[in-house]
Amino acid sequence: MEKSNDAIINTDVLETVSEWSKSGMKTAIATVIDTWGSSPRPAGSQLGVNERCEMIGSVSGGCVETAVVRECLSLLKNKKTFCFVINLNQKLSYV
């Protein structure tokens, strides 16, 4: 992971996802765009997922990470892009 202009760049995630894509696999990247309060990963953290459910990186952990992977796999099937908010005090909410 590199830091550039106060943004975290996850080169391992981006390189791996690029290789997966080049090999013909469907891929998704989840990125933490903002955090508040106590958060296990900073803004800029990324998680790459491919259609075989292989993963690289991390955006949180535990049940939150599981929810993010589930959404990524759903996006691969539906070919959509969207932003969603995970509030640890509430259920997954979409924006």
Short mmCIF file of C-alpha atoms in Angstrom, two decimals:
data_model
loop_
_atom_site.label_atom_id
_atom_site.label_comp_id
_atom_site.label_asym_id
_atom_site.label_seq_id
_atom_site.Cartn_x
_atom_site.Cartn_y
_atom_site.Cartn_z
CA MET A 1 0.00 0.00 0.00
CA GLU A 2 1.39 3.41 -0.96
CA LYS A 3 0.34 6.84 0.23
CA SER A 4 0.01 9.63 -2.32
CA ASN A 5 -1.44 13.09 -1.60
CA ASP A 6 -3.09 11.78 1.60
CA ALA A 7 -4.85 9.03 -0.37
CA ILE A 8 -4.05 5.36 0.16
CA ILE A 9 -3.30 3.50 -3.05
CA ASN A 10 -3.64 -0.27 -2.78
CA THR A 11 -1.24 -1.35 -5.51
CA ASP A 12 -1.48 -5.06 -4.61
CA VAL A 13 -5.28 -4.98 -4.92
CA LEU A 14 -5.24 -3.03 -8.18
CA GLU A 15 -2.50 -5.17 -9.76
CA THR A 16 -4.20 -8.43 -8.78
CA VAL A 17 -7.64 -7.31 -9.97
CA SER A 18 -6.05 -6.15 -13.23
CA GLU A 19 -4.50 -9.60 -13.73
CA TRP A 20 -7.82 -11.29 -12.99
CA SER A 21 -9.53 -9.06 -15.55
CA LYS A 22 -6.85 -9.69 -18.17
CA SER A 23 -7.39 -13.43 -17.72
CA GLY A 24 -11.09 -12.97 -18.54
CA MET A 25 -12.56 -13.10 -15.04
CA LYS A 26 -15.30 -10.74 -13.89
CA THR A 27 -14.04 -8.54 -11.07
CA ALA A 28 -15.19 -5.92 -8.58
CA ILE A 29 -13.36 -3.49 -6.32
CA ALA A 30 -14.84 -2.13 -3.10
CA THR A 31 -13.28 1.06 -1.73
CA VAL A 32 -13.79 2.73 1.64
CA ILE A 33 -14.60 6.32 0.71
CA ASP A 34 -15.31 7.74 4.15
CA THR A 35 -15.28 6.66 7.77
CA TRP A 36 -16.55 8.06 11.03
CA GLY A 37 -16.05 7.02 14.61
CA SER A 38 -14.17 3.83 15.21
CA SER A 39 -13.31 2.13 11.93
CA PRO A 40 -11.03 -0.88 11.36
CA ARG A 41 -9.80 0.39 7.97
CA PRO A 42 -9.08 3.95 6.79
CA ALA A 43 -10.64 5.68 3.80
CA GLY A 44 -8.96 4.40 0.64
CA SER A 45 -8.80 0.77 1.79
CA GLN A 46 -9.81 -1.63 -0.96
CA LEU A 47 -11.05 -5.18 -1.43
CA GLY A 48 -10.89 -6.94 -4.79
CA VAL A 49 -13.22 -9.86 -5.57
CA ASN A 50 -13.49 -12.07 -8.64
CA GLU A 51 -16.24 -14.33 -9.91
CA ARG A 52 -14.60 -17.36 -8.22
CA CYS A 53 -14.94 -15.55 -4.87
CA GLU A 54 -11.19 -15.06 -4.58
CA MET A 55 -10.37 -11.93 -2.61
CA ILE A 56 -7.47 -9.59 -2.00
CA GLY A 57 -7.31 -6.68 0.42
CA SER A 58 -9.76 -5.69 3.11
CA VAL A 59 -12.31 -2.98 3.80
CA SER A 60 -13.37 -3.97 7.30
CA GLY A 61 -13.59 -7.48 8.66
CA GLY A 62 -16.16 -9.89 10.05
CA CYS A 63 -19.80 -9.47 9.07
CA VAL A 64 -19.16 -6.15 7.30
CA GLU A 65 -16.56 -7.70 5.01
CA THR A 66 -18.95 -10.58 4.29
CA ALA A 67 -21.70 -8.11 3.33
CA VAL A 68 -19.32 -6.24 1.03
CA VAL A 69 -18.20 -9.46 -0.71
CA ARG A 70 -21.84 -10.50 -1.15
CA GLU A 71 -22.64 -7.14 -2.76
CA CYS A 72 -19.58 -7.37 -5.04
CA LEU A 73 -20.62 -10.82 -6.25
CA SER A 74 -24.15 -9.53 -6.89
CA LEU A 75 -22.74 -6.62 -8.88
CA LEU A 76 -20.73 -9.02 -11.05
CA LYS A 77 -23.95 -10.79 -12.01
CA ASN A 78 -25.92 -7.57 -12.60
CA LYS A 79 -23.09 -5.54 -14.18
CA LYS A 80 -23.90 -2.50 -12.07
CA THR A 81 -21.95 0.05 -10.09
CA PHE A 82 -23.20 1.71 -6.94
CA CYS A 83 -22.25 3.18 -3.61
CA PHE A 84 -23.62 1.83 -0.35
CA VAL A 85 -23.24 2.83 3.26
CA ILE A 86 -22.65 0.38 6.05
CA ASN A 87 -23.64 1.70 9.44
CA LEU A 88 -22.63 -0.73 12.16
CA ASN A 89 -25.69 0.31 14.17
CA GLN A 90 -28.12 -0.39 11.32
CA LYS A 91 -28.59 -2.75 8.38
CA LEU A 92 -26.90 -2.22 5.01
CA SER A 93 -28.31 0.92 3.38
CA TYR A 94 -27.92 1.98 -0.23
CA VAL A 95 -27.26 5.48 -1.52
#
